[in-house]
Amino acid sequence: MDLFEAINNRCSIRKFEGTPVPREDIEKMLATAIRAPSGANSQPWRFVVIENKALLANLRKAVEDKLAEITTWDEAKGLESKVEAYARYFTFFDQAPVVITVFGCEAPSVISSIMAAHGQPRKINSAKQSCGAAIQNLLLAAEALGYGACWMTGPTIADKAIEKLVGVGEEWFLVALIPIGKPKENPHSRSRKELSEVVEYR
Ligand SMILES: Cc1cc2nc3c(=O)[nH]c(=O)nc-3n(C[C@H](O)[C@H](O)[C@H](O)COP(=O)(O)O)c2cc1C
């Protein structure tokens, strides 16, 4: 598949067939993910591939529990139905045959460390941008191989619980969950703003 075709055809998939994803295809997607650029080639990413249904159910429960907790907070008063509406978009990942959990670790550059120590922390976050690049590569590889996927940061509301359940070291923080499988839906492509709205030439 041509690169532009993969980019233009890709859309978020939230319903999956149960058919397992062969390990060879998972490896191909991950090998493509790690070809992404990263700040100073720090490669601040780690991927944990989860196929275990019991573990996925536990991850989902952690997200549901967190959503339920948030609903009880004073700050959520009057917003309960909106919080509830998010639930569907935060929890469907356990229906996919495989979920790739993406973790990042901070690797601040010398300059960033000096600037932060001087009270001028930079707004950009190199590790998170690098992980984002890897995730987009992964999504495009999934598309090229005929799979559907969804980049999900919603579940990171339960990041501490998920990091514990997956069992990664303390230096790793949860960046996203990527459920992957053969698509069981064919959604309309979501619109984008016009180029003229988002691009300026100077
Ligand atoms: C950083 C990021 C986080 C996202 N988190 C979620 C999520 O938690 N749940 C979800 O259903 N979709 C999530 N999405 C998918 C977006 O909703 C989707 O990309 C957007 O609506 C455009 O649709 P498309 O991907 O089909 O083009 C996320 C996408 C990005 C890039």
CSV table of C-alpha atoms and ligand atoms in Angstrom, one decimal:
chain,number,residue,atom,x,y,z
A,1,MET,CA,0.0,0.0,0.0
A,2,ASP,CA,1.2,3.5,-0.9
A,3,LEU,CA,2.1,5.7,2.0
A,4,PHE,CA,-0.5,8.4,1.0
A,5,GLU,CA,-3.2,5.7,0.6
A,6,ALA,CA,-2.4,4.4,4.1
A,7,ILE,CA,-2.5,7.9,5.6
A,8,ASN,CA,-5.8,8.8,3.9
A,9,ASN,CA,-7.5,5.5,4.4
A,10,ARG,CA,-6.7,5.2,8.1
A,11,CYS,CA,-9.4,6.0,10.6
A,12,SER,CA,-9.9,5.1,14.2
A,13,ILE,CA,-11.5,1.7,14.6
A,14,ARG,CA,-13.4,0.9,17.8
A,15,LYS,CA,-15.0,-2.5,16.9
A,16,PHE,CA,-13.0,-5.5,16.2
A,17,GLU,CA,-13.3,-9.1,15.0
A,18,GLY,CA,-12.0,-11.6,17.5
A,19,THR,CA,-9.5,-13.1,15.1
A,20,PRO,CA,-6.1,-13.2,16.7
A,21,VAL,CA,-3.4,-11.0,15.2
A,22,PRO,CA,-0.4,-13.2,14.2
A,23,ARG,CA,2.8,-12.4,16.1
A,24,GLU,CA,4.6,-11.8,12.8
A,25,ASP,CA,2.2,-8.9,12.0
A,26,ILE,CA,2.6,-7.5,15.5
A,27,GLU,CA,6.3,-7.5,15.1
A,28,LYS,CA,6.1,-5.8,11.8
A,29,MET,CA,4.0,-3.0,13.3
A,30,LEU,CA,6.4,-2.6,16.2
A,31,ALA,CA,9.4,-2.6,13.9
A,32,THR,CA,7.8,0.2,11.9
A,33,ALA,CA,6.9,2.1,15.2
A,34,ILE,CA,10.5,2.1,16.3
A,35,ARG,CA,11.8,3.6,13.0
A,36,ALA,CA,10.2,6.9,14.2
A,37,PRO,CA,12.4,9.8,14.9
A,38,SER,CA,13.1,10.6,18.5
A,39,GLY,CA,14.8,13.5,20.3
A,40,ALA,CA,18.6,12.9,20.1
A,41,ASN,CA,17.6,9.3,19.0
A,42,SER,CA,16.7,8.7,22.7
A,43,GLN,CA,14.0,6.2,21.7
A,44,PRO,CA,12.2,6.9,25.0
A,45,TRP,CA,9.5,4.2,24.3
A,46,ARG,CA,8.5,0.8,25.4
A,47,PHE,CA,5.7,-1.4,24.2
A,48,VAL,CA,3.9,-4.1,26.1
A,49,VAL,CA,1.8,-6.3,23.9
A,50,ILE,CA,-1.3,-7.6,25.8
A,51,GLU,CA,-3.4,-10.5,24.5
A,52,ASN,CA,-4.3,-11.9,27.9
A,53,LYS,CA,-8.1,-11.4,28.3
A,54,ALA,CA,-8.0,-11.5,32.1
A,55,LEU,CA,-5.4,-8.7,32.1
A,56,LEU,CA,-7.3,-6.7,29.6
A,57,ALA,CA,-10.5,-7.0,31.7
A,58,ASN,CA,-8.5,-5.8,34.7
A,59,LEU,CA,-7.2,-2.8,32.8
A,60,ARG,CA,-10.7,-2.0,31.7
A,61,LYS,CA,-12.0,-2.3,35.3
A,62,ALA,CA,-9.2,0.1,36.4
A,63,VAL,CA,-10.5,2.7,33.9
A,64,GLU,CA,-14.1,2.2,34.9
A,65,ASP,CA,-13.3,2.5,38.6
A,66,LYS,CA,-11.4,5.8,37.9
A,67,LEU,CA,-14.3,7.1,35.9
A,68,ALA,CA,-16.7,6.2,38.7
A,69,GLU,CA,-14.4,7.9,41.2
A,70,ILE,CA,-14.2,11.1,39.1
A,71,THR,CA,-18.0,11.2,38.9
A,72,THR,CA,-18.1,11.5,42.7
A,73,TRP,CA,-15.8,14.6,42.8
A,74,ASP,CA,-17.3,18.0,43.5
A,75,GLU,CA,-15.6,19.3,40.3
A,76,ALA,CA,-17.8,16.8,38.3
A,77,LYS,CA,-21.1,18.0,39.8
A,78,GLY,CA,-23.6,18.6,37.0
A,79,LEU,CA,-21.2,17.0,34.5
A,80,GLU,CA,-22.0,13.4,35.4
A,81,SER,CA,-23.7,12.6,32.1
A,82,LYS,CA,-20.8,14.0,30.1
A,83,VAL,CA,-18.3,12.0,32.1
A,84,GLU,CA,-20.5,8.9,31.6
A,85,ALA,CA,-20.5,9.6,27.8
A,86,TYR,CA,-16.8,9.3,27.8
A,87,ALA,CA,-16.9,5.8,29.2
A,88,ARG,CA,-17.6,4.2,25.9
A,89,TYR,CA,-14.5,5.9,24.3
A,90,PHE,CA,-12.2,5.0,27.2
A,91,THR,CA,-13.1,1.3,27.7
A,92,PHE,CA,-13.7,-0.5,24.4
A,93,PHE,CA,-10.0,-1.6,24.1
A,94,ASP,CA,-10.6,-4.9,25.8
A,95,GLN,CA,-12.7,-6.1,22.9
A,96,ALA,CA,-9.7,-6.1,20.6
A,97,PRO,CA,-7.6,-9.3,20.2
A,98,VAL,CA,-4.5,-7.4,21.0
A,99,VAL,CA,-3.7,-4.2,22.8
A,100,ILE,CA,-0.3,-2.5,22.6
A,101,THR,CA,0.4,-0.4,25.6
A,102,VAL,CA,2.9,2.3,25.0
A,103,PHE,CA,5.1,3.7,27.8
A,104,GLY,CA,7.5,6.6,27.7
A,105,CYS,CA,10.3,7.7,29.9
A,106,GLU,CA,11.6,11.3,30.3
A,107,ALA,CA,15.0,11.8,28.8
A,108,PRO,CA,15.5,15.6,29.1
A,109,SER,CA,18.4,17.0,27.1
A,110,VAL,CA,21.2,18.9,28.8
A,111,ILE,CA,19.8,22.2,27.6
A,112,SER,CA,16.3,21.4,28.8
A,113,SER,CA,17.7,20.4,32.2
A,114,ILE,CA,19.7,23.7,32.5
A,115,MET,CA,16.7,25.8,31.4
A,116,ALA,CA,14.3,24.0,33.9
A,117,ALA,CA,16.9,24.5,36.7
A,118,HIS,CA,17.0,28.2,35.8
A,119,GLY,CA,13.2,28.5,36.1
A,120,GLN,CA,12.6,28.4,32.4
A,121,PRO,CA,11.1,25.0,31.8
A,122,ARG,CA,10.4,24.3,28.1
A,123,LYS,CA,6.8,23.7,27.1
A,124,ILE,CA,7.6,21.0,24.7
A,125,ASN,CA,8.1,17.4,25.8
A,126,SER,CA,10.5,15.5,23.6
A,127,ALA,CA,9.7,12.1,25.1
A,128,LYS,CA,6.0,12.4,24.5
A,129,GLN,CA,6.5,13.8,21.0
A,130,SER,CA,8.8,10.9,20.2
A,131,CYS,CA,6.2,8.4,21.5
A,132,GLY,CA,3.6,10.1,19.4
A,133,ALA,CA,5.7,9.7,16.2
A,134,ALA,CA,6.1,6.0,17.0
A,135,ILE,CA,2.4,5.5,17.6
A,136,GLN,CA,1.5,7.1,14.3
A,137,ASN,CA,4.0,4.8,12.5
A,138,LEU,CA,2.4,1.9,14.3
A,139,LEU,CA,-1.1,3.0,13.2
A,140,LEU,CA,0.0,3.3,9.6
A,141,ALA,CA,1.7,-0.1,9.6
A,142,ALA,CA,-1.6,-1.6,11.0
A,143,GLU,CA,-3.5,0.1,8.2
A,144,ALA,CA,-1.1,-1.2,5.6
A,145,LEU,CA,-1.4,-4.7,7.0
A,146,GLY,CA,-5.2,-4.6,6.9
A,147,TYR,CA,-5.9,-4.0,10.6
A,148,GLY,CA,-7.9,-1.4,12.4
A,149,ALA,CA,-6.6,0.4,15.4
A,150,CYS,CA,-7.3,3.3,17.7
A,151,TRP,CA,-4.9,5.6,19.5
A,152,MET,CA,-6.3,5.9,23.0
A,153,THR,CA,-5.1,8.2,25.7
A,154,GLY,CA,-8.5,8.2,27.5
A,155,PRO,CA,-7.5,5.1,29.6
A,156,THR,CA,-4.5,7.0,31.0
A,157,ILE,CA,-6.9,8.5,33.5
A,158,ALA,CA,-6.1,5.3,35.3
A,159,ASP,CA,-2.3,5.4,34.5
A,160,LYS,CA,-1.0,4.5,38.0
A,161,ALA,CA,-3.3,1.4,38.2
A,162,ILE,CA,-2.4,0.4,34.6
A,163,GLU,CA,1.3,0.8,35.1
A,164,LYS,CA,1.1,-1.4,38.2
A,165,LEU,CA,-1.1,-4.1,36.5
A,166,VAL,CA,1.2,-4.2,33.4
A,167,GLY,CA,4.2,-4.2,35.6
A,168,VAL,CA,6.6,-1.7,34.1
A,169,GLY,CA,9.5,0.0,36.0
A,170,GLU,CA,8.9,3.3,37.9
A,171,GLU,CA,10.7,5.4,35.2
A,172,TRP,CA,8.0,4.4,32.6
A,173,PHE,CA,4.8,6.3,32.3
A,174,LEU,CA,1.7,5.3,30.3
A,175,VAL,CA,1.4,7.2,27.1
A,176,ALA,CA,-1.4,5.3,25.2
A,177,LEU,CA,-3.3,2.1,24.6
A,178,ILE,CA,-3.6,0.9,21.0
A,179,PRO,CA,-6.2,-1.8,20.5
A,180,ILE,CA,-5.6,-3.6,17.2
A,181,GLY,CA,-7.6,-6.2,15.2
A,182,LYS,CA,-9.5,-6.9,12.0
A,183,PRO,CA,-12.1,-4.1,11.8
A,184,LYS,CA,-15.7,-4.9,12.5
A,185,GLU,CA,-16.9,-1.5,11.4
A,186,ASN,CA,-16.4,0.7,8.4
A,187,PRO,CA,-16.8,4.2,9.8
A,188,HIS,CA,-17.0,7.3,7.6
A,189,SER,CA,-13.7,9.2,7.4
A,190,ARG,CA,-13.9,12.1,9.9
A,191,SER,CA,-13.6,15.5,8.4
A,192,ARG,CA,-10.6,17.8,8.9
A,193,LYS,CA,-10.3,21.6,9.0
A,194,GLU,CA,-9.4,23.2,5.7
A,195,LEU,CA,-5.7,23.7,5.1
A,196,SER,CA,-6.3,27.4,4.9
A,197,GLU,CA,-7.6,27.4,8.5
A,198,VAL,CA,-4.4,25.8,9.9
A,199,VAL,CA,-1.6,26.9,7.6
A,200,GLU,CA,0.0,30.3,7.2
A,201,TYR,CA,2.8,31.3,5.0
A,202,ARG,CA,5.0,34.2,6.0
B,1,LIG,C1,-3.7,11.7,21.3
B,1,LIG,C2,-4.9,11.0,20.9
B,1,LIG,C3,-5.7,10.4,21.9
B,1,LIG,C4,-6.9,9.7,21.5
B,1,LIG,N1,-7.6,9.1,22.5
B,1,LIG,C5,-8.8,8.5,22.2
B,1,LIG,C6,-9.5,7.7,23.2
B,1,LIG,O1,-9.1,7.7,24.3
B,1,LIG,N2,-10.6,7.1,22.8
B,1,LIG,C7,-11.1,7.1,21.5
B,1,LIG,O2,-12.1,6.5,21.2
B,1,LIG,N3,-10.4,7.7,20.5
B,1,LIG,C8,-9.2,8.4,20.8
B,1,LIG,N4,-8.5,9.0,19.8
B,1,LIG,C9,-8.9,9.0,18.4
B,1,LIG,C10,-9.5,10.3,18.0
B,1,LIG,O3,-10.8,10.5,18.5
B,1,LIG,C11,-9.6,10.3,16.5
B,1,LIG,O4,-8.3,10.2,15.9
B,1,LIG,C12,-10.2,11.6,15.9
B,1,LIG,O5,-11.5,11.7,16.3
B,1,LIG,C13,-10.1,11.6,14.3
B,1,LIG,O6,-10.7,10.4,13.8
B,1,LIG,P1,-9.9,9.4,12.9
B,1,LIG,O7,-8.8,8.9,13.7
B,1,LIG,O8,-10.9,8.4,12.5
B,1,LIG,O9,-9.4,10.2,11.7
B,1,LIG,C14,-7.3,9.7,20.2
B,1,LIG,C15,-6.5,10.2,19.2
B,1,LIG,C16,-5.3,10.8,19.5
B,1,LIG,C17,-4.4,11.4,18.5
